[in-house]
mmCIF file with all atom_site columns, C-alpha atoms and ligand atoms in Angstrom:
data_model
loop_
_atom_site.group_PDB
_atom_site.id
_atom_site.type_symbol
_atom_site.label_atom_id
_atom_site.label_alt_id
_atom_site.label_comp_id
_atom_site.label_asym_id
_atom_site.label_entity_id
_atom_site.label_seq_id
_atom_site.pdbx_PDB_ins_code
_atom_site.Cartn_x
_atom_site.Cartn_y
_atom_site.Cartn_z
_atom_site.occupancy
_atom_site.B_iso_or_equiv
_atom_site.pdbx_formal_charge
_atom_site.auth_seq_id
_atom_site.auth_comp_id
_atom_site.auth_asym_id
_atom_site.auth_atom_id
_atom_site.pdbx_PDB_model_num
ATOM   1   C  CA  . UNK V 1 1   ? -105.487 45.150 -49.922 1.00 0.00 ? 1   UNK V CA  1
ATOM   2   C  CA  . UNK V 1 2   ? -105.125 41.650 -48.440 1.00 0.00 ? 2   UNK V CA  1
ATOM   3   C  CA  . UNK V 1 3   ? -102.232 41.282 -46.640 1.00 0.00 ? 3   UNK V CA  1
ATOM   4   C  CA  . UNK V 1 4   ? -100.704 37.886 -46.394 1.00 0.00 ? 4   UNK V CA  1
ATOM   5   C  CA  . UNK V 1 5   ? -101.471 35.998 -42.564 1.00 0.00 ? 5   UNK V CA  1
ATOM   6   C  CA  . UNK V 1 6   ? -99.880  32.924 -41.291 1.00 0.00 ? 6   UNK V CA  1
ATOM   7   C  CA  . UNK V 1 7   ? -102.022 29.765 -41.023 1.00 0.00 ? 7   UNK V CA  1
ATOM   8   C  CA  . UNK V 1 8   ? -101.143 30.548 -37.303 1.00 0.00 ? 8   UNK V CA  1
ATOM   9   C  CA  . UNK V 1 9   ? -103.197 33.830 -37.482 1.00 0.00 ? 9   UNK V CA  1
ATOM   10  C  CA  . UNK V 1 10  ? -105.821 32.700 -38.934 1.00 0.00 ? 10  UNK V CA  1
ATOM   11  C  CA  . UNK V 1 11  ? -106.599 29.825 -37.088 1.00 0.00 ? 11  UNK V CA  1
ATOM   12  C  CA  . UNK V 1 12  ? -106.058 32.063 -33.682 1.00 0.00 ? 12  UNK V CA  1
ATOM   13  C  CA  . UNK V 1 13  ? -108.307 34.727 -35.145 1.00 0.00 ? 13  UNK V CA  1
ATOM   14  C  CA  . UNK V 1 14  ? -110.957 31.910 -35.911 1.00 0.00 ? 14  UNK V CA  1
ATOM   15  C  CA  . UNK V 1 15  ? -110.233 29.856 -32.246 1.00 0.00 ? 15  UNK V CA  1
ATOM   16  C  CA  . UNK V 1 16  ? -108.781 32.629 -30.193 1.00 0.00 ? 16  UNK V CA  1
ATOM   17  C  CA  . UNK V 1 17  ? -108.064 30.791 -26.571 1.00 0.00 ? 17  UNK V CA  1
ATOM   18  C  CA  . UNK V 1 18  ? -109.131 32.240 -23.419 1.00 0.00 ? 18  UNK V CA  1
ATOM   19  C  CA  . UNK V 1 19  ? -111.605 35.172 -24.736 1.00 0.00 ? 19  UNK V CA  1
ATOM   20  C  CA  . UNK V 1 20  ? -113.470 36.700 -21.946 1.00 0.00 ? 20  UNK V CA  1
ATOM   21  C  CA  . UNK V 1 21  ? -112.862 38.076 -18.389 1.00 0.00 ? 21  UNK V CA  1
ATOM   22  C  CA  . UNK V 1 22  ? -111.903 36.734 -14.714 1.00 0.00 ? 22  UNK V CA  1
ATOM   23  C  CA  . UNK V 1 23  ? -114.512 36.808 -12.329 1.00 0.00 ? 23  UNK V CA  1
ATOM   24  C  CA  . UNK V 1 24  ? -111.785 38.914 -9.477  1.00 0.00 ? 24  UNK V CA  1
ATOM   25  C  CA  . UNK V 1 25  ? -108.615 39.450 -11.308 1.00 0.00 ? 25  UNK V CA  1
ATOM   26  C  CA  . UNK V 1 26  ? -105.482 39.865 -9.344  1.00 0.00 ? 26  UNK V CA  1
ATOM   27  C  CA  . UNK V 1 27  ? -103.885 41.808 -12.193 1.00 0.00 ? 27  UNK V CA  1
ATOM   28  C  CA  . UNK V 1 28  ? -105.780 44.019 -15.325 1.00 0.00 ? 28  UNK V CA  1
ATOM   29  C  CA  . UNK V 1 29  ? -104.010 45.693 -17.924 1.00 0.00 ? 29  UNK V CA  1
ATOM   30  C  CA  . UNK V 1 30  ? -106.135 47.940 -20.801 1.00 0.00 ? 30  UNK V CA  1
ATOM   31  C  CA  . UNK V 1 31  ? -104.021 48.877 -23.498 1.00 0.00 ? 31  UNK V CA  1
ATOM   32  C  CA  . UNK V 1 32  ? -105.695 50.877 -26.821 1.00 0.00 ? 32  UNK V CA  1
ATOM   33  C  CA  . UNK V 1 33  ? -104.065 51.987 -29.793 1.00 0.00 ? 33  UNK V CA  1
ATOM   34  C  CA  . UNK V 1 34  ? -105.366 55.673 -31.103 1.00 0.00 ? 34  UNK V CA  1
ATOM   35  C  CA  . UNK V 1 35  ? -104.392 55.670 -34.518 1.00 0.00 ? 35  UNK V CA  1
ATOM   36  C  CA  . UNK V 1 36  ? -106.563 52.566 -35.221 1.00 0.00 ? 36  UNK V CA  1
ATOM   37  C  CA  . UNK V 1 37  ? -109.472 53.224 -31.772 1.00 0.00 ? 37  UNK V CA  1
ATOM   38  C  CA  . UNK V 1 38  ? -108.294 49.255 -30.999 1.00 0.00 ? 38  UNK V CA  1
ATOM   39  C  CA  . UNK V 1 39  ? -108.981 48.455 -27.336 1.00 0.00 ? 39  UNK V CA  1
ATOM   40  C  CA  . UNK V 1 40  ? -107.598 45.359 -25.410 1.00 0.00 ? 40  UNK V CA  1
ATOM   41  C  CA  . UNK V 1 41  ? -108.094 44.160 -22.056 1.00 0.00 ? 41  UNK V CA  1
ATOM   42  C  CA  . UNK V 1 42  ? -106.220 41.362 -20.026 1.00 0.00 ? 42  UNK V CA  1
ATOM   43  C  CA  . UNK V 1 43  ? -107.126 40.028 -16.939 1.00 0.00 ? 43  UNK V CA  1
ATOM   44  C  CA  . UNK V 1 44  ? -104.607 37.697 -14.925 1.00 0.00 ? 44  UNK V CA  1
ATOM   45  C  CA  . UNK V 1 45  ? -105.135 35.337 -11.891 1.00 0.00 ? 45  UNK V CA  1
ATOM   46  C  CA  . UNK V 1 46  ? -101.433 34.638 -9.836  1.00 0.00 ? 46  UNK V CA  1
ATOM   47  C  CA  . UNK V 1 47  ? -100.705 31.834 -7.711  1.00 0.00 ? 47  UNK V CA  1
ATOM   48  C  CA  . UNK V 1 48  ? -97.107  31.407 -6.464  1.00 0.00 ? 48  UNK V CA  1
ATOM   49  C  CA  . UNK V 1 49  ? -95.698  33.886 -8.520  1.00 0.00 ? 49  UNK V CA  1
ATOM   50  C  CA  . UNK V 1 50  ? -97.509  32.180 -11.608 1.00 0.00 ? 50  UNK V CA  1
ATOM   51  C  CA  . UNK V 1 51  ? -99.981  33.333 -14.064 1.00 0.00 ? 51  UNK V CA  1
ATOM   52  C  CA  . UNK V 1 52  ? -102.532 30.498 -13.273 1.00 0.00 ? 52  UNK V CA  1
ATOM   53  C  CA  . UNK V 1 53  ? -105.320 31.977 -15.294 1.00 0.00 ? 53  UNK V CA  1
ATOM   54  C  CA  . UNK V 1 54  ? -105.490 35.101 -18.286 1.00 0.00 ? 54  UNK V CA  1
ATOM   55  C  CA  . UNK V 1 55  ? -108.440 36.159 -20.141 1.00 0.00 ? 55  UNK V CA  1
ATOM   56  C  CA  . UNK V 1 56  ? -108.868 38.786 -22.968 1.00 0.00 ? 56  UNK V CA  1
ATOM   57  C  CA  . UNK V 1 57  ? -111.177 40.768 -24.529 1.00 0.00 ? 57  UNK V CA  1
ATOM   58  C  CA  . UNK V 1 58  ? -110.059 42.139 -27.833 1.00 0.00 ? 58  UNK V CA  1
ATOM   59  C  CA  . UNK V 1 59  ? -112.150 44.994 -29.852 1.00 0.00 ? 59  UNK V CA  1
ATOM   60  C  CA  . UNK V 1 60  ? -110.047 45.144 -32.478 1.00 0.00 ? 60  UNK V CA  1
ATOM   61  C  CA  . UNK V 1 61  ? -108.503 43.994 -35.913 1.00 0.00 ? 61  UNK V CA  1
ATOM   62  C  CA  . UNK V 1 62  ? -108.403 40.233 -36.599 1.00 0.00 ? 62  UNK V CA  1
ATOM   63  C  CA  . UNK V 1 63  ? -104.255 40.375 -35.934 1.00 0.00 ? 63  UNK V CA  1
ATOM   64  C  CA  . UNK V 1 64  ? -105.111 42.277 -32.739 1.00 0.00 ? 64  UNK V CA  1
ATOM   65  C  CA  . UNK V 1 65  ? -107.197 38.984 -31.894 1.00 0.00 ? 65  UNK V CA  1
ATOM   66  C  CA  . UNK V 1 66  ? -105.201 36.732 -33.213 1.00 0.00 ? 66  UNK V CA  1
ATOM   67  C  CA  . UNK V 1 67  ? -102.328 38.026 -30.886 1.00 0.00 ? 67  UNK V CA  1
ATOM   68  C  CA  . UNK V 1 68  ? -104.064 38.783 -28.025 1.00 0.00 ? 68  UNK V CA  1
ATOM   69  C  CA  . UNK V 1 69  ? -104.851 34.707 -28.432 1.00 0.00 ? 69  UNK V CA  1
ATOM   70  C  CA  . UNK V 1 70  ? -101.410 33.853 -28.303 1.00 0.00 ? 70  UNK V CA  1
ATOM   71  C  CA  . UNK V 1 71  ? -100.258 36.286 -25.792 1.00 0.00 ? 71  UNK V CA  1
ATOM   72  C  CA  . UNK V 1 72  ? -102.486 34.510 -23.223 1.00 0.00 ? 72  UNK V CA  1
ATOM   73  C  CA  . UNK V 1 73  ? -101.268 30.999 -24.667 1.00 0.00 ? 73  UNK V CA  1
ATOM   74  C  CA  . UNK V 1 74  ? -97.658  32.025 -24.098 1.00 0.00 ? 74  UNK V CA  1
ATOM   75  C  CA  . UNK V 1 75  ? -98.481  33.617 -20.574 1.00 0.00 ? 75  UNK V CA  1
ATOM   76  C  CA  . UNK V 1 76  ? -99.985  31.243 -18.777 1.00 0.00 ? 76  UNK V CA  1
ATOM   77  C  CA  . UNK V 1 77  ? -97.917  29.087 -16.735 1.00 0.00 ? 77  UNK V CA  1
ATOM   78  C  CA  . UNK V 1 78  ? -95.161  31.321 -16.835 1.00 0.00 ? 78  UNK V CA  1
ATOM   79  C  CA  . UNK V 1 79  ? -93.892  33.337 -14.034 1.00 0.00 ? 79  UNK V CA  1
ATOM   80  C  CA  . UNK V 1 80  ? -94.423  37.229 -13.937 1.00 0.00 ? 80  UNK V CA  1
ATOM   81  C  CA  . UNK V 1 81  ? -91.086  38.034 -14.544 1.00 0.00 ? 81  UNK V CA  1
ATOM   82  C  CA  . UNK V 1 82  ? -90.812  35.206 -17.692 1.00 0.00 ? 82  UNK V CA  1
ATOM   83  C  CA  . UNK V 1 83  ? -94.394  36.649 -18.955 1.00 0.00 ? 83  UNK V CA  1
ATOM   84  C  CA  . UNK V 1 84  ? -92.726  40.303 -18.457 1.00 0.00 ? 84  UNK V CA  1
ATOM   85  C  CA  . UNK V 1 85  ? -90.113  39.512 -21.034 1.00 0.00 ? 85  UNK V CA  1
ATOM   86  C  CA  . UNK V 1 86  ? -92.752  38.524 -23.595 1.00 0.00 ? 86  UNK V CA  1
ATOM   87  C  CA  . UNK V 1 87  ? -92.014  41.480 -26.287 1.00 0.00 ? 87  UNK V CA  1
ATOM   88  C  CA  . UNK V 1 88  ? -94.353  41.898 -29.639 1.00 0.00 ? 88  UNK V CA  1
ATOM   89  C  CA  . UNK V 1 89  ? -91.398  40.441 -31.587 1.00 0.00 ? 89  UNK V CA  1
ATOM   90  C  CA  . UNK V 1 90  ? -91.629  36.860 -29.655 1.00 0.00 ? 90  UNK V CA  1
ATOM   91  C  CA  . UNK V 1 91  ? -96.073  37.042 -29.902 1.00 0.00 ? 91  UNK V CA  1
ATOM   92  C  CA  . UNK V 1 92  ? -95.395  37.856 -33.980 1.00 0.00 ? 92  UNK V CA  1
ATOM   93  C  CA  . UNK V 1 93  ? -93.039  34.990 -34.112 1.00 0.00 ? 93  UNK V CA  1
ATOM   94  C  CA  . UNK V 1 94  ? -94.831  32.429 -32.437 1.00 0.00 ? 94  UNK V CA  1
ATOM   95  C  CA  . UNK V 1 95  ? -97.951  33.373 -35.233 1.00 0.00 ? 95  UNK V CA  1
ATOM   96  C  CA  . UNK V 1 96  ? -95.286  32.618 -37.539 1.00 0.00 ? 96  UNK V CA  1
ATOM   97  C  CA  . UNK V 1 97  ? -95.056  36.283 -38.486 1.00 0.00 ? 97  UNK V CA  1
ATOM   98  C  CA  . UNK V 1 98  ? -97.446  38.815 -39.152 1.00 0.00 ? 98  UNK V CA  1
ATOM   99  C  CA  . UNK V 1 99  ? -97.570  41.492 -42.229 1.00 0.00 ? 99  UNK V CA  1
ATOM   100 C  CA  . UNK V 1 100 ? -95.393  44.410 -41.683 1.00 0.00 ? 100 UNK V CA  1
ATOM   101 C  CA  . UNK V 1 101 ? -98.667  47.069 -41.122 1.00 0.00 ? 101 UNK V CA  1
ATOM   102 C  CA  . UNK V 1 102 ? -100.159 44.844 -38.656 1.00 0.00 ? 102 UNK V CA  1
ATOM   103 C  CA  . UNK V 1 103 ? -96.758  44.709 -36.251 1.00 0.00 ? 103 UNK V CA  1
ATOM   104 C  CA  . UNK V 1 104 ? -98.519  47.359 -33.471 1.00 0.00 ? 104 UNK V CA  1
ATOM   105 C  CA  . UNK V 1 105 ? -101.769 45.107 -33.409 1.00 0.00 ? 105 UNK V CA  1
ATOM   106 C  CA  . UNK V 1 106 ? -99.044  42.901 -31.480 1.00 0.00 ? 106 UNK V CA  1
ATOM   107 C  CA  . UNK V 1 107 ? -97.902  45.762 -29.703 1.00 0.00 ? 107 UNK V CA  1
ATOM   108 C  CA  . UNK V 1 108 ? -101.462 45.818 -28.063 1.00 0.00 ? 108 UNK V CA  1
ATOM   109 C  CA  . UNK V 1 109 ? -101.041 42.398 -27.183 1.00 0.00 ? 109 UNK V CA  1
ATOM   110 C  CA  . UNK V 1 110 ? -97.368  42.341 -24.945 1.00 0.00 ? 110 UNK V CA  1
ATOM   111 C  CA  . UNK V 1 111 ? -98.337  45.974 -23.848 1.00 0.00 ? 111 UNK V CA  1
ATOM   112 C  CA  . UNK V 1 112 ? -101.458 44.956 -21.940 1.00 0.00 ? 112 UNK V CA  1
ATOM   113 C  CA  . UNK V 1 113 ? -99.935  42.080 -20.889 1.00 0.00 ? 113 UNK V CA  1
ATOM   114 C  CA  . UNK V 1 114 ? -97.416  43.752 -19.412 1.00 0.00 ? 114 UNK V CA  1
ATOM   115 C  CA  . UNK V 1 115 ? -99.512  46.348 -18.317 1.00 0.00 ? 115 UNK V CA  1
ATOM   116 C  CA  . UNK V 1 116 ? -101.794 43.599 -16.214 1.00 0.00 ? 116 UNK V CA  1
ATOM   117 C  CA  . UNK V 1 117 ? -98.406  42.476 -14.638 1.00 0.00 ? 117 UNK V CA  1
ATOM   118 C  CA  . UNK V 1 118 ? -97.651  45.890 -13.825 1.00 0.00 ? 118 UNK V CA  1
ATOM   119 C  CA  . UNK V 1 119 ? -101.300 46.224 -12.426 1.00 0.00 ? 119 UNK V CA  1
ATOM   120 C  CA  . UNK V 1 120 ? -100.391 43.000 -10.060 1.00 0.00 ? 120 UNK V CA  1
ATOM   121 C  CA  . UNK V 1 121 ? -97.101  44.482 -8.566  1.00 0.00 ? 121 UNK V CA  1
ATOM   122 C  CA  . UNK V 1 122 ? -99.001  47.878 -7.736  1.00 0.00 ? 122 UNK V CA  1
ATOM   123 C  CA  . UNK V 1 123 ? -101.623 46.148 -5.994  1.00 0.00 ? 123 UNK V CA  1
ATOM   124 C  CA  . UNK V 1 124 ? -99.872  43.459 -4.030  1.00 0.00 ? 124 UNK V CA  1
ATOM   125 C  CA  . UNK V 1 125 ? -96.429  44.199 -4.530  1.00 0.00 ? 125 UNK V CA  1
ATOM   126 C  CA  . UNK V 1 126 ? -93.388  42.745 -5.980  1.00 0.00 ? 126 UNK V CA  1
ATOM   127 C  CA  . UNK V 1 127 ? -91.809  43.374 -9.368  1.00 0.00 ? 127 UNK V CA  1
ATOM   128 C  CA  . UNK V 1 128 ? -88.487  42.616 -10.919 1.00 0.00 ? 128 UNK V CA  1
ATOM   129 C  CA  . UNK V 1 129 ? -85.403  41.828 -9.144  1.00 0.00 ? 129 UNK V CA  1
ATOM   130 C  CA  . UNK V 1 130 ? -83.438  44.496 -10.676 1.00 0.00 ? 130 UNK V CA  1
ATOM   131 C  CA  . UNK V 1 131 ? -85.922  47.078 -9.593  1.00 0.00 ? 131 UNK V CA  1
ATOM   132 C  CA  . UNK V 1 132 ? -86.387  45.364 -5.987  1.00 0.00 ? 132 UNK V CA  1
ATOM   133 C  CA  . UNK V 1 133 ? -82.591  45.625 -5.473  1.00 0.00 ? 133 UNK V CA  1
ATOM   134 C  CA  . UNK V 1 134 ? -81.743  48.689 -7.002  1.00 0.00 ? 134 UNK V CA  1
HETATM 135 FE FE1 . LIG J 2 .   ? -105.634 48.244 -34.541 1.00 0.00 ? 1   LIG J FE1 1
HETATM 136 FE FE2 . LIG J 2 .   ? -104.751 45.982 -35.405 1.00 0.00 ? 1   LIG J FE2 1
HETATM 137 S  S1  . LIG J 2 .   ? -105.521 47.587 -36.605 1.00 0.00 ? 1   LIG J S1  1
HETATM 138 S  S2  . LIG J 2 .   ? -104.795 46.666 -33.396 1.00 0.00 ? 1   LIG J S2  1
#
Protein backbone atom coordinates (compact mmCIF):
# COMPACT_ATOMS: atom_id res chain seq x y z
CA UNK A 1 0.00 0.00 0.00
CA UNK A 2 1.51 3.32 -1.12
CA UNK A 3 -0.68 5.93 -0.80
CA UNK A 4 -0.33 8.85 -3.10
CA UNK A 5 1.55 12.26 -1.18
CA UNK A 6 1.78 15.68 -2.54
CA UNK A 7 5.20 16.95 -3.66
CA UNK A 8 4.34 19.29 -0.66
CA UNK A 9 4.50 16.27 1.77
CA UNK A 10 7.22 14.94 0.73
CA UNK A 11 9.44 17.64 0.59
CA UNK A 12 8.13 18.72 4.33
CA UNK A 13 8.67 15.16 5.48
CA UNK A 14 12.29 15.33 3.94
CA UNK A 15 12.95 19.34 5.22
CA UNK A 16 10.48 19.56 8.03
CA UNK A 17 11.03 23.40 9.41
CA UNK A 18 11.48 24.15 12.94
CA UNK A 19 12.09 20.42 14.42
CA UNK A 20 13.17 20.55 17.95
CA UNK A 21 12.24 22.29 21.26
CA UNK A 22 12.34 25.96 22.92
CA UNK A 23 14.74 26.42 25.47
CA UNK A 24 11.56 28.12 28.11
CA UNK A 25 8.40 27.87 26.19
CA UNK A 26 5.63 30.20 27.03
CA UNK A 27 3.08 27.75 25.64
CA UNK A 28 3.40 23.51 25.18
CA UNK A 29 0.85 21.47 23.76
CA UNK A 30 1.38 17.28 23.57
CA UNK A 31 -1.12 15.78 21.54
CA UNK A 32 -0.90 11.64 20.74
CA UNK A 33 -3.08 9.64 18.75
CA UNK A 34 -3.86 5.93 20.37
CA UNK A 35 -4.96 4.07 17.55
CA UNK A 36 -1.60 4.66 15.75
CA UNK A 37 0.86 5.33 19.53
CA UNK A 38 1.84 8.81 17.37
CA UNK A 39 3.10 11.46 19.81
CA UNK A 40 3.57 15.24 18.98
CA UNK A 41 4.84 18.01 20.89
CA UNK A 42 4.73 21.88 20.19
CA UNK A 43 6.41 24.39 21.93
CA UNK A 44 5.51 28.22 21.32
CA UNK A 45 7.36 31.49 22.29
CA UNK A 46 4.64 34.81 22.37
CA UNK A 47 5.54 38.27 22.05
CA UNK A 48 2.72 40.85 21.72
CA UNK A 49 0.13 38.51 21.30
CA UNK A 50 2.31 36.79 18.47
CA UNK A 51 3.70 33.42 18.03
CA UNK A 52 7.37 34.67 17.61
CA UNK A 53 8.91 31.26 17.77
CA UNK A 54 7.30 27.25 17.48
CA UNK A 55 9.21 24.15 17.56
CA UNK A 56 8.08 20.46 17.17
CA UNK A 57 8.99 17.23 17.85
CA UNK A 58 7.10 14.64 15.91
CA UNK A 59 7.36 10.66 16.71
CA UNK A 60 5.27 9.69 14.26
CA UNK A 61 4.24 8.77 10.58
CA UNK A 62 5.94 10.71 7.76
CA UNK A 63 2.32 12.76 7.19
CA UNK A 64 2.37 13.34 10.96
CA UNK A 65 5.86 15.10 10.17
CA UNK A 66 5.13 16.46 7.27
CA UNK A 67 2.18 18.37 8.99
CA UNK A 68 3.53 19.08 12.06
CA UNK A 69 6.18 21.04 9.51
CA UNK A 70 3.62 23.07 8.13
CA UNK A 71 1.62 23.69 11.15
CA UNK A 72 4.61 25.59 12.61
CA UNK A 73 5.17 27.33 9.07
CA UNK A 74 1.58 28.55 9.11
CA UNK A 75 1.77 29.55 12.93
CA UNK A 76 4.38 31.61 13.25
CA UNK A 77 3.79 35.16 12.89
CA UNK A 78 0.30 34.83 13.40
CA UNK A 79 -1.58 35.94 16.36
CA UNK A 80 -3.02 33.35 18.94
CA UNK A 81 -6.36 33.82 18.04
CA UNK A 82 -5.45 33.61 13.91
CA UNK A 83 -3.14 30.40 14.84
CA UNK A 84 -6.34 29.13 16.96
CA UNK A 85 -8.42 28.99 13.83
CA UNK A 86 -5.83 26.83 12.06
CA UNK A 87 -8.13 23.50 11.64
CA UNK A 88 -6.55 20.05 10.05
CA UNK A 89 -8.55 20.89 6.89
CA UNK A 90 -6.45 24.31 6.22
CA UNK A 91 -2.70 22.21 7.39
CA UNK A 92 -3.99 19.28 4.65
CA UNK A 93 -4.64 21.95 2.16
CA UNK A 94 -1.70 23.93 2.36
CA UNK A 95 0.33 20.20 1.71
CA UNK A 96 -1.78 20.24 -1.21
CA UNK A 97 -3.85 17.42 0.25
CA UNK A 98 -3.07 14.41 1.95
CA UNK A 99 -4.50 10.64 1.31
CA UNK A 100 -7.78 10.07 2.88
CA UNK A 101 -6.20 7.43 5.82
CA UNK A 102 -3.63 9.85 6.73
CA UNK A 103 -6.34 12.92 7.49
CA UNK A 104 -5.90 12.38 11.66
CA UNK A 105 -1.97 12.50 11.25
CA UNK A 106 -3.11 16.28 10.59
CA UNK A 107 -5.37 16.13 13.33
CA UNK A 108 -2.18 15.72 15.57
CA UNK A 109 -0.81 18.62 14.04
CA UNK A 110 -3.80 21.65 14.65
CA UNK A 111 -4.66 19.70 17.94
CA UNK A 112 -1.31 20.32 19.61
CA UNK A 113 -1.14 23.44 18.23
CA UNK A 114 -4.04 24.41 19.64
CA UNK A 115 -3.41 22.65 22.62
CA UNK A 116 0.08 24.82 23.15
CA UNK A 117 -2.19 27.96 22.70
CA UNK A 118 -4.46 26.68 25.17
CA UNK A 119 -1.35 25.89 27.43
CA UNK A 120 -0.38 29.85 26.98
CA UNK A 121 -3.85 31.27 28.08
CA UNK A 122 -3.81 28.91 31.29
CA UNK A 123 -0.55 30.07 32.26
CA UNK A 124 -0.61 33.78 31.61
CA UNK A 125 -4.00 34.40 30.73
CA UNK A 126 -6.03 35.60 27.92
CA UNK A 127 -7.97 33.60 25.34
CA UNK A 128 -10.59 34.42 22.80
CA UNK A 129 -12.75 37.35 22.79
CA UNK A 130 -15.88 35.48 22.72
CA UNK A 131 -14.91 33.56 25.78
CA UNK A 132 -13.40 36.83 27.56
CA UNK A 133 -16.78 38.56 27.04
CA UNK A 134 -19.14 35.98 27.52
FE1 LIG B 1 -0.24 8.19 13.38
FE2 LIG B 1 0.04 9.40 11.12
S1 LIG B 1 -0.17 7.28 11.41
S2 LIG B 1 -0.11 10.29 13.04
Amino acid sequence: MSPAYSEKVLEHFKNPRNVGELENPDGVGVEGNPVCGDLMEIHIQVQDGRIADIKFKTFGCGSAIATSSMVTEMAKGKTLEEAMAITRGDVANELDGLPPQKMHCSNLAADALHKAIKDYWEKHGGGPPEEAGA
